[in-house]
């Protein structure tokens, strides 16, 4: 989505739809400023209404052509993009950037809700009501009589409640009249009726593989299916690596694995190895996707430094031997280690810790 847009000029004021705020009835949207008035800062609801009205204004007949062309499907890319930009901003440690990217992500939610409202399906109030009700319902240890003294107990109750909700929703779907849409999905509903609900049903198969693996193992762990301690996962990692090695003929180039007659088995073992790696990250309290993203950035940074050093010496990486490339890599890696050590031991750092 464009970050900035030129101001919109209109010859007449559009007729406001029912439910729109006074802001949306105006031809020009007022500037939202919560900094000057301490009382206004507390009126989060008003600020949110202004954002909703702003998006409705952009979708109005005399609004922005780009916004008016968008659909749920066309916004898919932006939803994923904004999510990753939020993660990047979080990693940057810059609170202003973090707030800015959270705003972009919030706008995506408002945008999709506006599209749904135009289609008569739901609006942003329904979205808020559903998550509010869900959070109250899934915290019976706070708002009810259920007792949960640890996070593990909370997560276990959470998964049980989700399973019950899915069962109720399934029964509700079965009781609905067979309209055109239900008739179209009759085969799917029949299959769902025959199968017992699983706590893994809520994990979308469209997720990226690393995230899907994280969600699958997390949900299984929430009901007690988990390793008792981390050494078991390391042993499993060694086991899977050994099984993969057994499938690779000795002396073959690494690139030959995909051409092997046992290609399917090799691919399966590679997947098993990756799955265990994701499970290890999850067990240790990390998200494998985020951890791998950081490793990617670290590798890219070091490789670019290798290119820079080689160029300063009048060399090209493609002209270096494997031993020379390894030596250059270790040189860059050693430089990174020295920078980290210097940062940890800098006078400013010591002064800060001594406060």
mmCIF file of C-alpha atoms in Angstrom:
data_model
loop_
_atom_site.group_PDB
_atom_site.id
_atom_site.type_symbol
_atom_site.label_atom_id
_atom_site.label_comp_id
_atom_site.label_asym_id
_atom_site.label_seq_id
_atom_site.Cartn_x
_atom_site.Cartn_y
_atom_site.Cartn_z
ATOM 1 C CA UNK A 1 0.000 0.000 0.000
ATOM 2 C CA UNK A 2 1.349 3.455 -0.800
ATOM 3 C CA UNK A 3 2.879 5.081 2.253
ATOM 4 C CA UNK A 4 1.767 8.551 1.335
ATOM 5 C CA UNK A 5 -0.991 9.845 -0.877
ATOM 6 C CA UNK A 6 -1.692 13.328 -2.239
ATOM 7 C CA UNK A 7 -4.544 15.175 -0.558
ATOM 8 C CA UNK A 8 -7.939 14.410 -2.053
ATOM 9 C CA UNK A 9 -9.996 17.257 -3.478
ATOM 10 C CA UNK A 10 -13.719 16.951 -3.967
ATOM 11 C CA UNK A 11 -16.319 19.266 -5.483
ATOM 12 C CA UNK A 12 -19.154 18.016 -3.294
ATOM 13 C CA UNK A 13 -19.552 16.161 -0.075
ATOM 14 C CA UNK A 14 -20.420 12.490 -0.434
ATOM 15 C CA UNK A 15 -23.492 11.172 1.303
ATOM 16 C CA UNK A 16 -22.495 9.333 4.440
ATOM 17 C CA UNK A 17 -23.504 5.723 4.888
ATOM 18 C CA UNK A 18 -25.300 4.676 8.048
ATOM 19 C CA UNK A 19 -22.892 4.074 10.889
ATOM 20 C CA UNK A 20 -20.244 6.496 9.662
ATOM 21 C CA UNK A 21 -18.869 9.042 12.095
ATOM 22 C CA UNK A 22 -19.075 12.804 11.611
ATOM 23 C CA UNK A 23 -15.496 12.687 10.303
ATOM 24 C CA UNK A 24 -16.559 10.518 7.375
ATOM 25 C CA UNK A 25 -19.331 12.995 6.495
ATOM 26 C CA UNK A 26 -16.827 15.715 5.853
ATOM 27 C CA UNK A 27 -15.233 16.140 2.436
ATOM 28 C CA UNK A 28 -11.799 16.579 4.017
ATOM 29 C CA UNK A 29 -10.578 14.355 6.830
ATOM 30 C CA UNK A 30 -9.286 16.340 9.850
ATOM 31 C CA UNK A 31 -5.750 15.808 11.029
ATOM 32 C CA UNK A 32 -5.651 13.395 13.931
ATOM 33 C CA UNK A 33 -3.494 14.863 16.696
ATOM 34 C CA UNK A 34 -3.472 13.324 20.155
ATOM 35 C CA UNK A 35 -0.274 14.955 21.379
ATOM 36 C CA UNK A 36 -1.559 18.423 22.227
ATOM 37 C CA UNK A 37 -4.384 17.443 24.576
ATOM 38 C CA UNK A 38 -3.753 15.075 27.470
ATOM 39 C CA UNK A 39 -7.466 14.343 27.658
ATOM 40 C CA UNK A 40 -7.552 13.444 23.962
ATOM 41 C CA UNK A 41 -4.778 10.896 24.504
ATOM 42 C CA UNK A 42 -7.151 8.976 26.727
ATOM 43 C CA UNK A 43 -9.854 8.878 24.089
ATOM 44 C CA UNK A 44 -8.474 5.876 22.250
ATOM 45 C CA UNK A 45 -11.959 4.963 21.087
ATOM 46 C CA UNK A 46 -12.366 8.291 19.341
ATOM 47 C CA UNK A 47 -8.988 7.933 17.661
ATOM 48 C CA UNK A 48 -9.921 4.461 16.449
ATOM 49 C CA UNK A 49 -13.239 5.712 15.106
ATOM 50 C CA UNK A 50 -11.354 8.365 13.174
ATOM 51 C CA UNK A 51 -9.121 5.731 11.595
ATOM 52 C CA UNK A 52 -12.144 3.627 10.605
ATOM 53 C CA UNK A 53 -13.845 6.705 9.165
ATOM 54 C CA UNK A 54 -10.690 7.609 7.262
ATOM 55 C CA UNK A 55 -10.566 4.223 5.542
ATOM 56 C CA UNK A 56 -14.279 4.430 4.754
ATOM 57 C CA UNK A 57 -13.667 7.863 3.230
ATOM 58 C CA UNK A 58 -10.915 6.478 0.991
ATOM 59 C CA UNK A 59 -13.298 3.750 -0.192
ATOM 60 C CA UNK A 60 -16.153 6.196 -0.809
ATOM 61 C CA UNK A 61 -17.286 7.079 -4.390
ATOM 62 C CA UNK A 62 -15.103 10.205 -4.460
ATOM 63 C CA UNK A 63 -12.259 8.581 -2.549
ATOM 64 C CA UNK A 64 -8.913 7.154 -3.585
ATOM 65 C CA UNK A 65 -8.916 5.129 -6.861
ATOM 66 C CA UNK A 66 -6.277 2.733 -5.517
ATOM 67 C CA UNK A 67 -8.183 2.002 -2.310
ATOM 68 C CA UNK A 68 -11.427 1.529 -4.222
ATOM 69 C CA UNK A 69 -9.830 -1.115 -6.460
ATOM 70 C CA UNK A 70 -8.648 -3.317 -3.611
ATOM 71 C CA UNK A 71 -10.185 -6.650 -2.608
ATOM 72 C CA UNK A 72 -9.480 -9.148 0.159
ATOM 73 C CA UNK A 73 -7.334 -11.128 -2.268
ATOM 74 C CA UNK A 74 -5.372 -8.145 -3.568
ATOM 75 C CA UNK A 75 -4.508 -7.133 0.010
ATOM 76 C CA UNK A 76 -3.039 -10.528 0.912
ATOM 77 C CA UNK A 77 0.487 -9.453 -0.037
ATOM 78 C CA UNK A 78 0.284 -6.287 2.023
ATOM 79 C CA UNK A 79 -0.974 -8.149 5.075
ATOM 80 C CA UNK A 80 2.026 -10.483 5.016
ATOM 81 C CA UNK A 81 4.429 -7.654 4.127
ATOM 82 C CA UNK A 82 3.247 -5.423 6.961
ATOM 83 C CA UNK A 83 3.539 -8.285 9.453
ATOM 84 C CA UNK A 84 7.190 -8.843 8.571
ATOM 85 C CA UNK A 85 7.869 -5.116 8.679
ATOM 86 C CA UNK A 86 6.494 -5.057 12.229
ATOM 87 C CA UNK A 87 8.964 -7.803 13.155
ATOM 88 C CA UNK A 88 11.831 -5.896 11.536
ATOM 89 C CA UNK A 89 10.856 -2.749 13.438
ATOM 90 C CA UNK A 90 10.718 -4.736 16.672
ATOM 91 C CA UNK A 91 14.231 -6.019 16.035
ATOM 92 C CA UNK A 92 15.478 -2.500 15.321
ATOM 93 C CA UNK A 93 14.732 -1.363 18.855
ATOM 94 C CA UNK A 94 13.332 1.923 17.508
ATOM 95 C CA UNK A 95 10.016 2.586 19.310
ATOM 96 C CA UNK A 96 8.863 5.186 16.776
ATOM 97 C CA UNK A 97 9.459 2.810 13.877
ATOM 98 C CA UNK A 98 7.764 0.029 15.811
ATOM 99 C CA UNK A 99 4.685 2.195 16.449
ATOM 100 C CA UNK A 100 4.606 3.252 12.783
ATOM 101 C CA UNK A 101 4.673 -0.330 11.514
ATOM 102 C CA UNK A 102 2.053 -1.436 14.044
ATOM 103 C CA UNK A 103 -0.138 1.312 12.621
ATOM 104 C CA UNK A 104 0.339 -0.042 9.104
ATOM 105 C CA UNK A 105 -0.675 -3.502 10.302
ATOM 106 C CA UNK A 106 -3.690 -2.092 12.134
ATOM 107 C CA UNK A 107 -4.747 -0.353 8.928
ATOM 108 C CA UNK A 108 -4.831 -3.717 7.163
ATOM 109 C CA UNK A 109 -7.309 -5.008 9.733
ATOM 110 C CA UNK A 110 -9.441 -1.890 9.361
ATOM 111 C CA UNK A 111 -9.230 -2.163 5.546
ATOM 112 C CA UNK A 112 -10.390 -5.796 5.453
ATOM 113 C CA UNK A 113 -13.187 -4.991 7.892
ATOM 114 C CA UNK A 114 -14.354 -2.108 5.696
ATOM 115 C CA UNK A 115 -14.445 -4.400 2.650
ATOM 116 C CA UNK A 116 -16.491 -6.931 4.612
ATOM 117 C CA UNK A 117 -18.848 -4.210 5.832
ATOM 118 C CA UNK A 118 -19.457 -3.057 2.269
ATOM 119 C CA UNK A 119 -20.350 -6.647 1.365
ATOM 120 C CA UNK A 120 -22.734 -6.871 4.334
ATOM 121 C CA UNK A 121 -20.737 -9.634 6.060
ATOM 122 C CA UNK A 122 -19.302 -7.983 9.178
ATOM 123 C CA UNK A 123 -17.721 -4.727 10.277
ATOM 124 C CA UNK A 124 -14.924 -3.641 12.605
ATOM 125 C CA UNK A 125 -17.312 -3.657 15.586
ATOM 126 C CA UNK A 126 -17.961 -7.364 14.949
ATOM 127 C CA UNK A 127 -14.218 -8.006 14.807
ATOM 128 C CA UNK A 128 -13.652 -6.288 18.152
ATOM 129 C CA UNK A 129 -16.679 -7.918 19.764
ATOM 130 C CA UNK A 130 -15.581 -11.380 18.683
ATOM 131 C CA UNK A 131 -12.021 -11.077 19.992
ATOM 132 C CA UNK A 132 -13.225 -9.427 23.218
ATOM 133 C CA UNK A 133 -15.753 -12.199 23.868
ATOM 134 C CA UNK A 134 -13.211 -14.848 22.925
ATOM 135 C CA UNK A 135 -10.581 -13.504 25.333
ATOM 136 C CA UNK A 136 -13.064 -13.412 28.220
ATOM 137 C CA UNK A 137 -14.290 -16.925 27.395
ATOM 138 C CA UNK A 138 -10.773 -18.335 27.166
ATOM 139 C CA UNK A 139 -9.678 -16.852 30.496
ATOM 140 C CA UNK A 140 -12.029 -18.638 32.911
ATOM 141 C CA UNK A 141 -9.213 -18.562 35.481
ATOM 142 C CA UNK A 142 -9.538 -14.766 35.472
ATOM 143 C CA UNK A 143 -13.239 -14.193 34.796
ATOM 144 C CA UNK A 144 -14.621 -17.496 36.093
ATOM 145 C CA UNK A 145 -14.081 -20.183 38.698
ATOM 146 C CA UNK A 146 -11.463 -22.278 36.876
ATOM 147 C CA UNK A 147 -8.059 -22.427 38.539
ATOM 148 C CA UNK A 148 -4.802 -22.205 36.585
ATOM 149 C CA UNK A 149 -1.656 -21.464 38.571
ATOM 150 C CA UNK A 150 0.921 -21.887 35.793
ATOM 151 C CA UNK A 151 1.277 -20.871 32.168
ATOM 152 C CA UNK A 152 1.258 -24.547 31.184
ATOM 153 C CA UNK A 153 -2.154 -25.001 32.812
ATOM 154 C CA UNK A 154 -3.437 -21.856 31.086
ATOM 155 C CA UNK A 155 -2.300 -23.100 27.669
ATOM 156 C CA UNK A 156 -3.759 -26.547 28.262
ATOM 157 C CA UNK A 157 -7.137 -25.030 29.198
ATOM 158 C CA UNK A 158 -6.866 -22.721 26.166
ATOM 159 C CA UNK A 159 -6.518 -25.637 23.747
ATOM 160 C CA UNK A 160 -9.365 -27.516 25.419
ATOM 161 C CA UNK A 161 -11.634 -24.485 25.090
ATOM 162 C CA UNK A 162 -10.668 -24.067 21.421
ATOM 163 C CA UNK A 163 -11.507 -27.705 20.774
ATOM 164 C CA UNK A 164 -14.908 -27.258 22.405
ATOM 165 C CA UNK A 165 -15.541 -24.111 20.351
ATOM 166 C CA UNK A 166 -14.735 -25.928 17.119
ATOM 167 C CA UNK A 167 -17.110 -28.763 18.040
ATOM 168 C CA UNK A 168 -19.908 -26.272 18.767
ATOM 169 C CA UNK A 169 -19.271 -24.440 15.506
ATOM 170 C CA UNK A 170 -19.313 -27.705 13.586
ATOM 171 C CA UNK A 171 -22.697 -28.661 15.086
ATOM 172 C CA UNK A 172 -23.987 -25.187 14.266
ATOM 173 C CA UNK A 173 -22.910 -25.549 10.635
ATOM 174 C CA UNK A 174 -24.690 -28.879 10.392
ATOM 175 C CA UNK A 175 -27.937 -27.353 11.650
ATOM 176 C CA UNK A 176 -27.979 -24.481 9.148
ATOM 177 C CA UNK A 177 -30.379 -24.633 6.188
ATOM 178 C CA UNK A 178 -28.887 -26.043 3.015
ATOM 179 C CA UNK A 179 -28.603 -22.772 1.140
ATOM 180 C CA UNK A 180 -26.510 -22.421 -2.018
ATOM 181 C CA UNK A 181 -23.251 -21.925 -0.157
ATOM 182 C CA UNK A 182 -23.792 -24.861 2.197
ATOM 183 C CA UNK A 183 -24.820 -27.065 -0.686
ATOM 184 C CA UNK A 184 -21.632 -26.142 -2.499
ATOM 185 C CA UNK A 185 -19.597 -27.210 0.537
ATOM 186 C CA UNK A 186 -21.652 -30.300 1.299
ATOM 187 C CA UNK A 187 -18.831 -32.750 0.623
ATOM 188 C CA UNK A 188 -16.438 -30.803 2.822
ATOM 189 C CA UNK A 189 -18.945 -30.661 5.683
ATOM 190 C CA UNK A 190 -19.666 -34.373 5.361
ATOM 191 C CA UNK A 191 -15.972 -35.158 5.683
ATOM 192 C CA UNK A 192 -15.665 -32.842 8.673
ATOM 193 C CA UNK A 193 -18.653 -34.509 10.296
ATOM 194 C CA UNK A 194 -17.074 -37.939 9.947
ATOM 195 C CA UNK A 195 -13.755 -36.858 11.390
ATOM 196 C CA UNK A 196 -13.200 -36.139 15.061
ATOM 197 C CA UNK A 197 -12.137 -32.566 15.790
ATOM 198 C CA UNK A 198 -8.416 -32.175 16.432
ATOM 199 C CA UNK A 199 -6.564 -29.415 18.263
ATOM 200 C CA UNK A 200 -4.403 -29.194 15.134
ATOM 201 C CA UNK A 201 -7.368 -28.291 12.921
ATOM 202 C CA UNK A 202 -6.898 -24.596 13.703
ATOM 203 C CA UNK A 203 -3.404 -24.545 12.175
ATOM 204 C CA UNK A 204 -3.814 -23.220 8.606
ATOM 205 C CA UNK A 205 -2.122 -25.410 6.011
ATOM 206 C CA UNK A 206 -1.355 -22.260 4.032
ATOM 207 C CA UNK A 207 1.156 -21.087 6.651
ATOM 208 C CA UNK A 208 4.854 -20.985 5.734
ATOM 209 C CA UNK A 209 6.389 -24.355 6.624
ATOM 210 C CA UNK A 210 8.490 -23.108 9.542
ATOM 211 C CA UNK A 211 5.554 -21.327 11.134
ATOM 212 C CA UNK A 212 3.267 -24.292 10.537
ATOM 213 C CA UNK A 213 5.755 -26.646 12.221
ATOM 214 C CA UNK A 214 6.039 -24.239 15.168
ATOM 215 C CA UNK A 215 2.253 -24.062 15.566
ATOM 216 C CA UNK A 216 1.803 -27.832 15.260
ATOM 217 C CA UNK A 217 4.402 -28.640 17.924
ATOM 218 C CA UNK A 218 3.228 -25.795 20.171
ATOM 219 C CA UNK A 219 -0.364 -26.980 20.147
ATOM 220 C CA UNK A 220 0.686 -30.581 20.765
ATOM 221 C CA UNK A 221 2.875 -29.427 23.659
ATOM 222 C CA UNK A 222 -0.029 -27.492 25.163
ATOM 223 C CA UNK A 223 -1.842 -30.771 25.860
ATOM 224 C CA UNK A 224 1.272 -32.461 27.277
ATOM 225 C CA UNK A 225 2.748 -34.072 24.156
ATOM 226 C CA UNK A 226 6.250 -32.667 24.474
ATOM 227 C CA UNK A 227 9.800 -33.617 25.333
ATOM 228 C CA UNK A 228 10.500 -33.784 29.094
ATOM 229 C CA UNK A 229 13.844 -32.038 28.629
ATOM 230 C CA UNK A 230 15.953 -30.569 25.818
ATOM 231 C CA UNK A 231 18.531 -33.371 25.622
ATOM 232 C CA UNK A 232 15.875 -35.627 24.111
ATOM 233 C CA UNK A 233 15.502 -33.211 21.210
ATOM 234 C CA UNK A 234 19.260 -33.086 20.664
ATOM 235 C CA UNK A 235 19.298 -36.887 20.551
ATOM 236 C CA UNK A 236 16.470 -36.826 18.029
ATOM 237 C CA UNK A 237 18.390 -34.271 15.970
ATOM 238 C CA UNK A 238 21.424 -36.573 15.904
ATOM 239 C CA UNK A 239 19.205 -39.535 15.011
ATOM 240 C CA UNK A 240 17.581 -37.734 12.079
ATOM 241 C CA UNK A 241 20.953 -36.484 10.809
ATOM 242 C CA UNK A 242 22.260 -40.068 10.923
ATOM 243 C CA UNK A 243 19.285 -41.385 8.969
ATOM 244 C CA UNK A 244 19.854 -38.741 6.321
ATOM 245 C CA UNK A 245 23.561 -39.574 6.037
ATOM 246 C CA UNK A 246 22.743 -43.248 5.510
ATOM 247 C CA UNK A 247 20.715 -42.362 2.426
ATOM 248 C CA UNK A 248 23.551 -40.377 0.830
ATOM 249 C CA UNK A 249 26.081 -42.547 -1.057
ATOM 250 C CA UNK A 250 29.627 -41.817 0.153
ATOM 251 C CA UNK A 251 31.756 -39.603 -2.042
ATOM 252 C CA UNK A 252 28.837 -38.050 -3.933
ATOM 253 C CA UNK A 253 28.519 -34.327 -4.419
ATOM 254 C CA UNK A 254 25.923 -32.692 -2.198
ATOM 255 C CA UNK A 255 24.001 -31.615 -5.282
ATOM 256 C CA UNK A 256 23.518 -35.228 -6.339
ATOM 257 C CA UNK A 257 20.997 -35.939 -3.573
ATOM 258 C CA UNK A 258 18.142 -34.529 -5.635
ATOM 259 C CA UNK A 259 19.121 -36.821 -8.534
ATOM 260 C CA UNK A 260 19.338 -39.978 -6.417
ATOM 261 C CA UNK A 261 16.889 -42.845 -7.038
ATOM 262 C CA UNK A 262 16.004 -42.454 -3.355
ATOM 263 C CA UNK A 263 15.203 -38.772 -3.802
ATOM 264 C CA UNK A 264 11.822 -39.073 -2.079
ATOM 265 C CA UNK A 265 13.341 -40.712 0.999
ATOM 266 C CA UNK A 266 16.126 -38.130 1.151
ATOM 267 C CA UNK A 267 13.658 -35.268 0.924
ATOM 268 C CA UNK A 268 11.582 -36.825 3.703
ATOM 269 C CA UNK A 269 14.609 -37.101 5.995
ATOM 270 C CA UNK A 270 15.617 -33.510 5.241
ATOM 271 C CA UNK A 271 12.097 -32.490 6.257
ATOM 272 C CA UNK A 272 12.324 -34.532 9.463
ATOM 273 C CA UNK A 273 15.625 -32.849 10.303
ATOM 274 C CA UNK A 274 14.158 -29.389 9.736
ATOM 275 C CA UNK A 275 11.073 -30.275 11.785
ATOM 276 C CA UNK A 276 13.192 -31.303 14.750
ATOM 277 C CA UNK A 277 15.153 -28.045 14.425
ATOM 278 C CA UNK A 278 11.904 -26.056 14.595
ATOM 279 C CA UNK A 279 10.779 -28.104 17.581
ATOM 280 C CA UNK A 280 14.080 -27.386 19.326
ATOM 281 C CA UNK A 281 13.657 -23.659 18.801
ATOM 282 C CA UNK A 282 10.077 -23.807 20.078
ATOM 283 C CA UNK A 283 11.110 -25.833 23.156
ATOM 284 C CA UNK A 284 13.780 -23.248 23.996
ATOM 285 C CA UNK A 285 11.242 -20.449 23.707
ATOM 286 C CA UNK A 286 12.169 -19.103 20.275
ATOM 287 C CA UNK A 287 10.310 -18.765 16.984
ATOM 288 C CA UNK A 288 12.223 -20.640 14.289
ATOM 289 C CA UNK A 289 11.047 -18.227 11.591
ATOM 290 C CA UNK A 290 12.418 -15.212 13.439
ATOM 291 C CA UNK A 291 15.610 -17.031 14.437
ATOM 292 C CA UNK A 292 16.217 -18.046 10.829
ATOM 293 C CA UNK A 293 15.494 -14.517 9.617
ATOM 294 C CA UNK A 294 18.220 -13.212 11.924
ATOM 295 C CA UNK A 295 20.601 -15.929 10.777
ATOM 296 C CA UNK A 296 19.844 -14.943 7.183
ATOM 297 C CA UNK A 297 20.696 -11.322 7.903
ATOM 298 C CA UNK A 298 23.880 -12.343 9.670
ATOM 299 C CA UNK A 299 24.982 -14.523 6.763
ATOM 300 C CA UNK A 300 24.130 -11.815 4.210
ATOM 301 C CA UNK A 301 26.062 -9.219 6.192
ATOM 302 C CA UNK A 302 29.151 -11.408 6.470
ATOM 303 C CA UNK A 303 29.021 -12.420 2.815
ATOM 304 C CA UNK A 304 28.796 -8.786 1.713
ATOM 305 C CA UNK A 305 31.789 -8.016 3.905
ATOM 306 C CA UNK A 306 33.679 -10.838 2.192
ATOM 307 C CA UNK A 307 32.860 -9.257 -1.167
ATOM 308 C CA UNK A 308 33.981 -5.853 0.093
ATOM 309 C CA UNK A 309 37.306 -7.135 1.449
ATOM 310 C CA UNK A 310 38.015 -9.177 -1.691
ATOM 311 C CA UNK A 311 37.267 -6.163 -3.898
ATOM 312 C CA UNK A 312 39.592 -3.962 -1.816
ATOM 313 C CA UNK A 313 42.342 -6.474 -2.538
ATOM 314 C CA UNK A 314 41.593 -6.547 -6.239
ATOM 315 C CA UNK A 315 39.996 -9.980 -6.054
ATOM 316 C CA UNK A 316 36.635 -11.528 -6.906
ATOM 317 C CA UNK A 317 35.089 -14.255 -4.783
ATOM 318 C CA UNK A 318 34.528 -16.406 -7.860
ATOM 319 C CA UNK A 319 38.288 -16.451 -8.438
ATOM 320 C CA UNK A 320 39.204 -17.701 -4.964
ATOM 321 C CA UNK A 321 39.746 -21.329 -3.998
ATOM 322 C CA UNK A 322 37.614 -23.079 -1.408
ATOM 323 C CA UNK A 323 40.427 -22.744 1.148
ATOM 324 C CA UNK A 324 40.765 -19.011 0.422
ATOM 325 C CA UNK A 325 37.015 -18.505 0.763
ATOM 326 C CA UNK A 326 37.023 -20.315 4.104
ATOM 327 C CA UNK A 327 39.904 -18.174 5.291
ATOM 328 C CA UNK A 328 38.116 -14.980 4.253
ATOM 329 C CA UNK A 329 34.928 -16.123 5.946
ATOM 330 C CA UNK A 330 36.804 -16.807 9.178
ATOM 331 C CA UNK A 331 38.436 -13.385 8.915
ATOM 332 C CA UNK A 332 35.032 -11.693 8.681
ATOM 333 C CA UNK A 333 33.592 -13.869 11.415
ATOM 334 C CA UNK A 334 36.530 -13.048 13.674
ATOM 335 C CA UNK A 335 35.995 -9.361 13.029
ATOM 336 C CA UNK A 336 32.369 -9.695 14.103
ATOM 337 C CA UNK A 337 33.431 -11.400 17.312
ATOM 338 C CA UNK A 338 35.880 -8.582 18.093
ATOM 339 C CA UNK A 339 33.178 -5.964 17.481
ATOM 340 C CA UNK A 340 30.812 -7.739 19.875
ATOM 341 C CA UNK A 341 33.517 -8.059 22.500
ATOM 342 C CA UNK A 342 34.439 -4.393 22.123
ATOM 343 C CA UNK A 343 30.819 -3.326 22.447
ATOM 344 C CA UNK A 344 30.332 -5.371 25.602
ATOM 345 C CA UNK A 345 33.427 -3.946 27.182
ATOM 346 C CA UNK A 346 33.110 -0.309 26.067
ATOM 347 C CA UNK A 347 33.440 2.401 28.762
ATOM 348 C CA UNK A 348 29.922 3.648 28.085
ATOM 349 C CA UNK A 349 28.546 0.163 28.606
ATOM 350 C CA UNK A 350 30.457 -0.201 31.877
ATOM 351 C CA UNK A 351 29.267 3.169 33.111
ATOM 352 C CA UNK A 352 25.690 2.228 32.317
ATOM 353 C CA UNK A 353 25.893 -1.104 34.161
ATOM 354 C CA UNK A 354 27.512 0.573 37.168
ATOM 355 C CA UNK A 355 24.615 2.973 37.626
#
